[in-house]
Structure formats: structure tokens, C-alpha cells
Amino acid sequence: MLKLSETKKRNIKSSEMPRSYACDKAVRMPMIKLQSLEGEVFEIDVEIARQSVTIKTMLEDLGVEDDDEEPVPLPNVNAAILRKVIAWCTYHKDDPPPPEDDENKEKRTDDICSWDAEFLKVDQGTLFELILAANYLDIKGLLDVTCKTVANMIKGKSPEEIRKTFNIKNDFTPAEEEQVRKENEWCEEK
Amino acid sequence: MSTIKRAYMEISNGIRGLRFRSEQQSQQNTSAAQGPQGSRETQLPQRFNVNGNGTMNVRIVRSPKPLIARKIRSLFSKSQPDTISELFADERFLSKFFFYFAPEERGTLCQVCRLWKNVLYHPKFWVDVTPIIVCRELSRNDDQRCRFYESLQHRGFDTVCLFGATDNEVSDFVAHFQTYKKQIKAVSLRCSNVTDTGMEVLFKKLPCLYKVELSGCNEITETGLWSCLNPKIVSLTISDCINVADDTVGAIAQLLPSLFELNLQAYHVTDASLAFFSAKQGYILSILRLHSCWEITNHGIVNIVHSLPNLTVLSMSGCSKITDDGVELIAENLRKLRSLDLSWCPRITDASLEYIACDLSQLEELILDRCSRVSDIGVGYLSTMTSLRRLFLRWCTQIRDFSLKHIYSMRNLRVLSLAGCTLVSGQGLCGLTQLHNLDELELTNCPSATREVCLYLRENMAHCLVVD
């Protein structure tokens, strides 16, 4: 691992190089290392990693240098899930940035592309881990598509079934439960 | 030393109020390399216990820029949900997650647990939703009813529909909404026995009402309307109320100067009443729908074009006495029309379509359902209209493939319906793939819209919804 003082000794003028990537090789894809919960390190292209807003903000604010051998620790994500997240980000690296979505608008759930649908044909546990990882790393596209999948999963289920799915305790009294049910028996869209 | 390491230093500094010297780092590196997977917490200081006996040397060192340090702290030390139960109990996440459900589905989600209900009982999730209160199913228990109305207020509904209401129920409803009376902007009364008294209570006690619908209320009389209608009303819909006739239109004309939209379905309204509209209404009234007003003839249209020259939407659906002369008047005088509905007017012929094509240059929507005398020649006239976006030719049984050839050139069409057109052929339908901008195509009850034809259409028009 290089210390800061050593980099200054090199004869590279920073004005000649792209801002964060001072290096002494001719052409090299800027890479970043990510470390999973168990300590396994994944080296990926910085452009792919920047789909995670968390990582992107860190890179921009810190101006992390390319020859920085230190991996970014992600203690909340295990290796299997991190691998899947990287696979998703790699496939979607050329996607246009998601539009600034209107926070208060209903979103469709029937427009998941076929690759994503295949990618998310996993057991419920893995799906939930993916949604947690996407939330932690703030990857909008992955969070969007996992939320849609989970939403489709619970549409049409009864409240008790939904509670079982997410391990939520029913904290209504019987009277309250009846009241809420009556309050929601109607509905019509304009 | 790497920037990341130094940043972690800063977090540790911040937490313990101490600072490290850079020499400490080399020793810490070895221990950090061995043991970062110790815990999943975001508490970082544990990784930097240096000496075996747990003590560390403290010296003052220049720290990284405060802004960067603050960012790192917020990025990695923010509390993030670790498990799925935590995630689905996190209000911020739930507020976004619930938008993936339609409003009907959110009703079930409210019943899962208290936290979900509290998140969902917020006006933003109930925009554009109208609760239909079936009055006879309302609880007899005062307390329960009170809580029910409270839940409606809580969710910020501004439109309410009362189904099967009586005067008492209307009074009860209004009484419960007294504190929130400014919230209700639109009311709809359907299939109700409300009398004039009940209606008066409703209008007087809800001061911000601007949109009203009265549907199937047979106890309401014209006298009642004279006393109830107030100038704030912008949109009025009256349908299937047996006592409504010319006098009502008179009341509307006198009492509602700001009226923008009027939907009237009344069997006893005659031509003369359409002359009652005032000059001010002539400026403002934009949408007029006269559904199944059988008594209206071309004379009525003369009155309409004189008193309401600024109409953008006109529907004469079911006004079966209208003929081509009437349509000629509409076309010559209502140049601002964007939508025209002539469905169920069986006397309309191709001549009408010629007038429409010549004069209504801003027309975007044309509905000709059940106009059985419309033929290929008429459609030929329509094909010259570049502004037309939506065309409905349901059950125009004289339409043949020749019409379709005209339709192929209407490149701006977005919605087309040929339901019930029995004489078009499958091959003709397949040619519709030339309409690249088509979003919706309706082919129900078309004998030639076989499965093969529909499949072909769906494959070649990927973003078009083909309804069969």
C-alpha cells in the first residue's frame, strides 16, 4: 500500500492526467475495489460502480485515487449478493440515467424488462437481500426493479399473508382491525 | 496513507474526540487487514485498537477537510436497515414503496399493521381517489361512523360520492365534516332520495364546493336547484333526474356565471332552453355534453352556436333528431372545437363529415359510434384532417376496406376504433400497421379480426394496444 508521500515522488504532472487517476501505465481502465462482509474483494470498473450513488458520492467527494489499493468496505453486503449486484450493474452500465421521478406519482409494475425478470427469478431470501443491498448502496434502477417484483408478489394477498411474508407483527386490537377494514372497503379512481 | 484510511481516522476522531498520528497507521494497518470482518456494525473505531493492551498513543495530526469528513460520516455511519423486517418498518422506504400500488390495493395494505396504516393515511396516497360511501352500509353506531369520517378527513379526500343517501344521512355527513368543510371540493350524489331540503343543507354547509354531480336523484325539483346553485360552481353534471327540464337550464344560466363544464342528460330539455345562457357564460363555458336529450333539434344547435361560441368540447350523443344541417352549423361556427361526439345520431350522413373536415381545423377527437349512414366517402373526407388524433367508428356498418385505405394516410392518429365494422377484411386491417403513431386500436366484434390478424398487428406495432 502506498503512502501519500510516495506518490508525490513520481514524475507525473497532475495536469497531464485525468483528475483522479494518476498512473504510470499507458492505458488502464480505472478500477475500484469493493470488499464484502466476509472480506472478499471484487475489483470492478469505476464507471460501473458509480451506479451506486453511495459509492459515487464517496469517489467525488474524496477524489479517491486510482492506485489506492485499499478496498471500499461494504460491511452490510455479503459476497454472493455483492456478486449479483455487480452483475446487474455491469449489464445495465450503458443505461441512461433514470429520470428524476415525481415523488408523488403512482408507479407501474408491469414494465420489468425480460433480462431483469430472469435475473430476479430467485428465492425470496435472495430477493430481499438484493433489495436491502440496493437500498444501502442507493442504486436507483436495481431498487426500482426489486421493489416492483416484491410489489407484484404481494398484490392480491390478504393482510395476514403480507404480515407472514415480511414477518410483521399484527399490532391492531380486534376492534381496531375491524374499524380499519371498514374504512377501506370502498374505492374508486376518478 | 490512503484517503479512505484517513477519512476513517476522522470518523474515529470525531467519535472519541481524539486524533491519531500518522505513524500509528502502519501498525493499525496490519491489525485492520486481519480483522475487518469482525462485526457488521458501522462502528469503525474497533478496527483501530493498536496495542495488545488496548491503549493507544495520542498525538495531534492535521485532519482531512471537515466537509469530506462530514460526508463520510453521513455515508457510512447512517443507520441503515439490516434486515427485511427493518426495511419494511422504515417509514422513508415505505413512503416510496407504497407508490408501486394502485389506490385500491393500498386499502389492503392499510390493514397490515399500525405503522403501515399511519404511513398510508397521508393525503399524497389518495390523490384522485373518490370514496363511494354506500349509505345504507354505514354503521348505526355513532362512534364508528365518526371514526370513519375522520379517517376520510385524515386522508385528505376532496371528492366524495354518496350512494343511496337520504336527507338524514346527508345532514350527518355534513355535520361530521364541519371542521374540515373547506376540504371538500366535489360532491356526487347517486341514486339518492335526497330532497330539496337535503340538497340545500349540502350546498350551504360546504362552502368550497365547485364540482357537483347529481345522478338518479328523483326527488330533486327545479325549485330546489334555484335555491341551491351558487356562483362558485364550475362543473355541473345532472343525469337521470326526472324533474329536470327547461327551468333547470334557466337556473343554471342565471346562477352559475363561472360555469366551465355542463353535462346534462335529461329527456325533457327542449331547444328553447339552450338560448338561456348568458353572455358571460358564452365566454367561459367550454364543455357541453347533452347526452340523450331527445327533444333537441337543429334549432337547439342554432341556439348553442349563438350563445356558446367558445366551446371546445361538444357532445350531442343520443340527440337523435340532429341532421346534417345542424352539423353544418356546428362546423361553421364553433371553430375552436377539439372534441365532437355525434354518436347515436342516426340521421348523420357523409355530408356532415365533409363540413367537419372543411371547417373544424382544430378537431382532435371525433366520435361517430352507431352513425350507420357514414360510408367510405365520409371517411375519405376525414382523412384530410391532420389534427385528428382519436377517431371512433364503432358499429358504422357501411365502412369497408376503401375507408381503411383512407385511414392509412392519417399518420397522426393515436386512437382508432373499428369495433363492430363487419364489412372490413383481414387484409385491410393488416394494412393498419402503417399508422406508426397508433397507441390504441379497438377491434372488438370485428369478424375479420381473427387471432392471426391480431397477432400480426401486435407484432408489427409493438407499442400499440390492440383490443379484441
XYZ file of C-alpha atoms in Angstrom, chain B:
468
model
C -1.720 6.638 3.650
C -4.839 6.214 1.589
C -7.532 8.825 1.631
C -10.083 6.284 2.809
C -7.987 5.380 5.774
C -7.536 8.979 6.707
C -11.233 9.516 6.430
C -11.892 6.611 8.760
C -9.429 8.206 11.087
C -11.515 11.295 11.091
C -14.626 9.358 11.980
C -12.808 7.746 14.853
C -11.519 11.144 15.865
C -14.974 12.510 15.794
C -16.310 9.676 17.876
C -13.714 9.722 20.537
C -12.544 13.292 20.281
C -9.008 12.189 19.840
C -6.556 12.403 16.994
C -4.116 9.925 15.661
C -0.667 10.412 14.439
C 0.152 9.009 11.027
C 2.808 6.623 12.359
C 0.116 4.789 14.258
C -1.401 3.863 10.930
C 1.262 1.410 9.874
C 0.693 -0.654 12.952
C -3.020 -0.367 12.640
C -2.914 -1.495 9.057
C -1.693 -4.920 9.981
C -4.402 -5.449 12.505
C -7.031 -3.930 10.221
C -6.059 -6.241 7.390
C -6.658 -9.206 9.561
C -9.817 -8.296 11.239
C -12.252 -6.098 9.315
C -14.885 -8.778 9.144
C -15.299 -8.766 12.862
C -18.623 -7.056 13.075
C -21.290 -5.813 10.762
C -21.740 -2.639 12.700
C -20.715 0.594 11.176
C -18.841 1.471 14.342
C -15.366 1.839 12.948
C -13.194 2.642 15.925
C -12.836 -1.028 16.935
C -10.656 -1.693 13.942
C -8.061 0.686 15.135
C -7.182 -0.643 18.526
C -3.487 -0.632 18.202
C -1.577 -2.200 21.003
C -2.221 -5.506 22.567
C -3.072 -3.943 25.854
C -5.734 -1.744 24.299
C -4.060 1.587 24.855
C -3.094 3.954 22.106
C -0.759 6.849 21.725
C -2.402 10.105 21.033
C -0.781 12.897 19.137
C -2.180 15.791 17.220
C -2.336 15.466 13.438
C -3.689 17.607 10.661
C -7.133 16.173 9.824
C -8.780 15.949 6.394
C -11.139 18.687 5.338
C -14.192 18.871 7.593
C -16.633 18.728 4.690
C -15.249 15.452 3.443
C -15.245 14.040 6.907
C -18.838 15.006 7.397
C -19.776 13.327 4.133
C -18.094 10.088 5.055
C -19.766 10.134 8.404
C -23.129 10.544 6.780
C -22.446 7.900 4.150
C -21.209 5.089 6.279
C -22.416 5.742 9.731
C -26.059 6.403 8.922
C -28.334 3.785 10.329
C -29.480 1.591 7.516
C -31.982 -1.209 7.821
C -30.192 -4.506 8.175
C -32.996 -6.974 7.788
C -36.085 -7.136 5.684
C -38.344 -6.554 8.694
C -36.461 -3.392 9.473
C -36.622 -2.266 5.876
C -40.382 -2.680 5.774
C -40.711 -0.812 9.027
C -38.641 2.098 7.758
C -41.006 4.970 7.046
C -38.857 6.609 4.435
C -38.618 3.437 2.390
C -42.309 2.643 2.813
C -43.329 6.101 1.602
C -41.711 5.303 -1.715
C -42.646 1.636 -1.800
C -46.374 2.280 -1.480
C -46.373 4.178 -4.749
C -45.933 0.898 -6.575
C -49.523 0.034 -5.691
C -52.768 1.319 -7.138
C -55.105 3.037 -4.669
C -57.483 0.044 -4.479
C -54.582 -2.130 -3.444
C -53.446 0.317 -0.787
C -56.692 -0.337 1.056
C -55.451 -3.842 1.903
C -52.018 -2.567 2.889
C -53.586 -0.284 5.495
C -54.743 -3.363 7.355
C -51.322 -4.937 7.845
C -50.086 -3.097 10.900
C -50.294 0.259 12.650
C -47.111 1.606 11.150
C -48.216 0.895 7.602
C -51.586 2.419 8.276
C -50.025 5.579 9.680
C -47.760 5.949 6.686
C -50.614 5.355 4.264
C -53.089 7.699 5.936
C -51.500 10.653 4.267
C -53.187 12.712 1.548
C -50.476 12.096 -1.037
C -51.520 8.469 -1.411
C -55.136 9.282 -2.060
C -54.936 11.924 -4.737
C -57.505 11.359 -7.485
C -59.397 8.796 -5.467
C -63.083 9.185 -4.696
C -64.581 7.238 -1.850
C -68.052 5.962 -2.639
C -69.972 5.824 0.579
C -72.838 3.393 0.295
C -75.014 4.978 2.915
C -77.095 2.001 3.829
C -73.956 0.104 4.782
C -72.777 2.776 7.152
C -72.694 1.711 10.724
C -75.568 2.607 13.048
C -73.036 3.160 15.799
C -72.306 6.880 16.114
C -68.803 6.383 17.320
C -67.819 4.119 14.456
C -69.334 6.447 11.920
C -67.484 9.330 13.456
C -64.186 7.485 13.180
C -64.941 6.509 9.615
C -65.480 10.112 8.590
C -62.351 11.081 10.478
C -60.320 8.621 8.505
C -61.623 10.239 5.336
C -60.618 13.674 6.507
C -57.241 12.406 7.565
C -56.529 11.113 4.106
C -57.305 14.430 2.578
C -60.076 13.418 0.230
C -61.532 16.326 -1.600
C -64.145 14.408 -3.544
C -66.879 12.317 -2.041
C -69.637 10.249 -3.551
C -72.737 9.403 -1.563
C -74.685 6.490 -2.892
C -78.251 5.903 -1.870
C -78.350 8.766 0.596
C -81.335 10.253 2.361
C -81.671 13.719 3.863
C -80.655 12.459 7.290
C -77.533 10.847 6.018
C -76.541 13.972 4.159
C -77.003 16.056 7.305
C -74.991 13.553 9.278
C -72.204 13.608 6.738
C -72.071 17.368 6.672
C -72.146 17.571 10.471
C -69.106 15.333 10.735
C -67.175 17.317 8.222
C -67.791 20.693 9.808
C -64.218 21.207 10.928
C -62.905 20.161 7.562
C -65.616 21.615 5.414
C -63.126 23.544 3.360
C -61.557 20.299 2.274
C -64.461 19.057 0.164
C -64.313 20.407 -3.348
C -66.544 17.995 -5.201
C -69.629 16.031 -4.240
C -71.525 13.415 -6.120
C -74.968 12.147 -5.158
C -76.025 8.955 -6.858
C -79.267 7.029 -6.752
C -80.357 9.005 -3.750
C -83.658 10.058 -2.282
C -82.324 13.409 -1.209
C -84.964 16.129 -1.398
C -84.544 19.837 -1.914
C -84.029 20.368 1.813
C -81.181 17.910 1.984
C -79.580 19.439 -1.038
C -79.792 22.886 0.454
C -78.012 21.681 3.577
C -75.285 20.177 1.458
C -74.628 23.274 -0.577
C -74.838 25.687 2.316
C -72.549 23.783 4.628
C -69.810 23.024 2.135
C -68.591 26.446 1.102
C -65.736 25.354 -1.136
C -67.754 23.122 -3.385
C -67.006 23.706 -7.030
C -67.961 20.491 -8.723
C -71.315 18.795 -8.332
C -72.858 15.652 -9.742
C -76.490 14.675 -9.288
C -77.289 11.309 -10.739
C -80.548 9.444 -10.352
C -81.928 11.820 -7.730
C -85.599 11.826 -8.489
C -86.799 13.833 -5.515
C -84.924 16.929 -6.523
C -87.022 19.593 -8.193
C -86.200 22.680 -10.147
C -87.190 24.883 -7.236
C -84.560 23.192 -5.156
C -81.925 23.894 -7.773
C -82.957 27.520 -7.955
C -82.259 27.906 -4.273
C -79.104 25.820 -4.098
C -76.894 26.671 -7.006
C -74.241 29.228 -6.184
C -71.716 31.086 -8.329
C -68.729 29.092 -7.118
C -69.751 26.069 -9.111
C -67.527 25.417 -12.081
C -68.613 21.958 -13.153
C -72.130 20.564 -13.017
C -73.395 17.158 -14.019
C -77.067 16.265 -13.906
C -78.269 12.969 -15.234
C -81.326 10.814 -14.887
C -83.213 13.186 -12.591
C -86.792 13.008 -13.650
C -87.782 16.533 -12.639
C -85.125 18.315 -14.638
C -86.287 20.243 -17.656
C -86.025 23.710 -19.210
C -86.403 25.546 -15.945
C -83.216 23.929 -14.685
C -81.266 25.239 -17.618
C -82.763 28.625 -16.819
C -81.495 28.344 -13.261
C -78.080 27.282 -14.494
C -77.942 30.182 -16.889
C -78.802 32.723 -14.220
C -76.979 31.394 -11.194
C -73.711 29.977 -12.495
C -71.691 32.666 -14.266
C -68.406 30.819 -13.871
C -69.598 27.538 -15.265
C -66.908 25.803 -17.290
C -68.403 22.348 -17.794
C -72.010 21.252 -18.098
C -73.105 17.664 -18.547
C -76.809 17.281 -18.917
C -78.799 14.181 -19.515
C -82.475 14.990 -19.443
C -85.289 13.760 -21.613
C -87.415 16.867 -21.288
C -84.978 19.615 -22.177
C -86.065 21.436 -25.358
C -84.454 23.735 -27.911
C -85.633 26.958 -26.321
C -83.732 26.381 -23.099
C -80.429 26.379 -24.938
C -80.881 30.070 -25.630
C -80.908 30.925 -21.930
C -77.138 31.025 -21.498
C -75.833 34.455 -20.585
C -73.136 36.390 -22.358
C -70.658 35.751 -19.587
C -71.264 32.053 -19.811
C -70.680 32.381 -23.508
C -67.097 33.307 -22.741
C -66.395 30.756 -20.086
C -68.435 27.656 -20.847
C -66.125 25.287 -22.704
C -67.522 21.832 -22.256
C -71.111 20.974 -23.064
C -72.409 17.449 -23.152
C -76.054 16.825 -23.908
C -76.484 13.095 -23.615
C -79.725 11.559 -24.802
C -81.562 14.860 -24.881
C -84.039 13.531 -27.386
C -86.032 16.701 -27.792
C -83.138 18.745 -29.137
C -83.308 19.507 -32.855
C -81.305 21.642 -35.237
C -82.988 24.708 -33.744
C -81.340 23.881 -30.486
C -77.997 23.883 -32.261
C -78.744 27.343 -33.618
C -79.158 28.486 -30.024
C -75.979 26.768 -28.918
C -73.772 28.313 -31.563
C -75.170 31.747 -30.842
C -74.849 31.698 -27.101
C -71.780 29.491 -26.606
C -69.269 30.320 -29.324
C -66.214 29.248 -27.321
C -66.983 25.595 -26.861
C -64.032 23.214 -27.075
C -65.885 20.013 -26.271
C -69.384 19.287 -27.560
C -71.321 16.099 -27.286
C -74.705 15.523 -28.878
C -74.630 11.818 -28.194
C -78.105 10.349 -28.424
C -79.729 13.533 -29.686
C -81.297 11.557 -32.446
C -83.099 14.413 -34.185
C -79.882 16.139 -35.266
C -79.299 16.150 -39.025
C -76.551 17.280 -41.385
C -77.795 20.873 -41.305
C -77.150 21.008 -37.617
C -73.622 19.698 -38.057
C -73.038 22.299 -40.753
C -73.913 24.987 -38.234
C -71.573 23.479 -35.666
C -68.716 23.282 -38.135
C -69.111 26.834 -39.421
C -69.464 28.486 -36.038
C -67.643 26.511 -33.376
C -64.169 26.765 -34.840
C -62.473 26.114 -31.505
C -63.896 22.649 -31.105
C -61.401 19.980 -30.090
C -63.782 17.154 -29.429
C -67.087 16.349 -31.103
C -69.314 13.446 -30.227
C -72.119 12.597 -32.651
C -72.680 9.033 -31.588
C -76.166 7.555 -31.796
C -77.312 10.264 -34.213
C -78.580 8.023 -36.971
C -79.505 10.835 -39.365
C -75.898 11.972 -39.822
C -74.569 11.223 -43.329
C -71.329 11.757 -45.207
C -72.272 15.370 -45.861
C -71.708 16.135 -42.173
C -68.238 14.705 -42.382
C -67.485 16.968 -45.319
C -68.466 20.021 -43.269
C -66.392 18.817 -40.357
C -63.337 18.196 -42.490
C -63.575 21.602 -44.147
C -64.083 23.792 -41.135
C -63.024 22.171 -37.868
C -59.310 22.523 -38.251
C -58.509 22.031 -34.576
C -60.593 18.942 -34.044
C -58.676 16.214 -32.225
C -61.385 13.766 -31.302
C -64.390 12.606 -33.301
C -66.883 10.016 -32.164
C -69.283 8.554 -34.718
C -70.449 5.400 -32.983
C -73.659 3.942 -34.403
C -73.868 6.508 -37.204
C -74.902 3.828 -39.611
C -75.173 6.068 -42.669
C -71.493 7.002 -42.617
C -69.702 5.362 -45.535
C -66.308 5.264 -47.225
C -66.822 8.650 -48.837
C -67.274 10.286 -45.460
C -64.128 8.673 -44.109
C -62.377 9.933 -47.200
C -63.215 13.494 -46.181
C -61.955 12.823 -42.656
C -58.619 11.582 -43.909
C -57.708 15.128 -44.869
C -57.798 16.252 -41.244
C -54.270 16.420 -39.921
C -55.307 17.470 -36.450
C -57.372 14.367 -35.756
C -55.914 12.138 -33.064
C -58.786 9.990 -31.911
C -61.389 8.509 -34.196
C -64.204 6.214 -33.145
C -66.242 4.408 -35.806
C -67.934 1.765 -33.721
C -70.763 -0.068 -35.481
C -70.548 2.078 -38.604
C -71.602 -0.893 -40.588
C -71.116 0.581 -44.044
C -67.360 1.004 -43.598
C -65.363 -1.168 -45.998
C -61.739 -1.605 -46.987
C -61.859 1.548 -49.071
C -62.227 3.514 -45.830
C -59.213 1.751 -44.452
C -57.176 2.905 -47.412
C -58.068 6.456 -46.455
C -57.247 5.794 -42.839
C -53.746 4.577 -43.708
C -52.848 8.128 -44.640
C -53.910 9.532 -41.271
C -50.468 9.379 -39.758
C -51.304 11.478 -36.707
C -53.906 9.096 -35.351
C -53.294 7.830 -31.858
C -56.525 6.029 -31.080
C -58.765 4.232 -33.543
C -61.823 2.090 -33.006
C -63.380 -0.109 -35.660
C -65.419 -2.226 -33.320
C -68.440 -3.777 -34.952
C -67.425 -2.881 -38.506
C -68.466 -6.082 -40.115
C -67.514 -5.387 -43.721
C -63.788 -4.756 -43.345
C -61.462 -7.569 -44.311
C -58.499 -9.048 -42.513
C -56.098 -7.854 -45.162
C -57.380 -4.337 -44.834
C -56.807 -4.483 -41.096
C -53.266 -5.692 -41.544
C -52.536 -2.541 -43.516
C -53.108 -0.540 -40.337
C -49.500 -1.185 -39.390
C -48.740 1.890 -41.454
C -50.050 4.014 -38.614
C -46.840 4.304 -36.681
C -48.189 6.624 -34.031
C -51.131 4.487 -33.066
C -51.348 3.799 -29.333
C -54.671 2.018 -29.181
C -56.651 0.022 -31.689
C -60.019 -1.448 -30.860
C -61.302 -4.342 -32.958
C -63.938 -5.965 -30.778
C -66.818 -7.625 -32.610
C -64.977 -7.438 -35.903
C -65.416 -10.785 -37.583
C -62.251 -10.342 -39.650
C -60.091 -9.541 -36.652
C -59.071 -13.166 -36.268
C -56.351 -14.359 -33.973
C -53.819 -14.382 -36.789
C -54.658 -10.839 -37.776
C -54.388 -9.625 -34.199
C -51.099 -11.424 -33.722
C -49.735 -9.842 -36.875
C -50.840 -6.421 -35.721
C -49.352 -6.845 -32.262
C -46.037 -7.994 -33.646
C -45.699 -5.126 -36.051
C -46.987 -2.379 -33.817
C -45.091 -3.030 -30.639
C -46.251 -0.077 -28.601
C -49.861 -0.224 -29.658
C -52.547 -1.833 -27.538
C -54.733 -3.989 -29.758
C -58.050 -4.736 -28.132
C -60.100 -7.583 -29.453
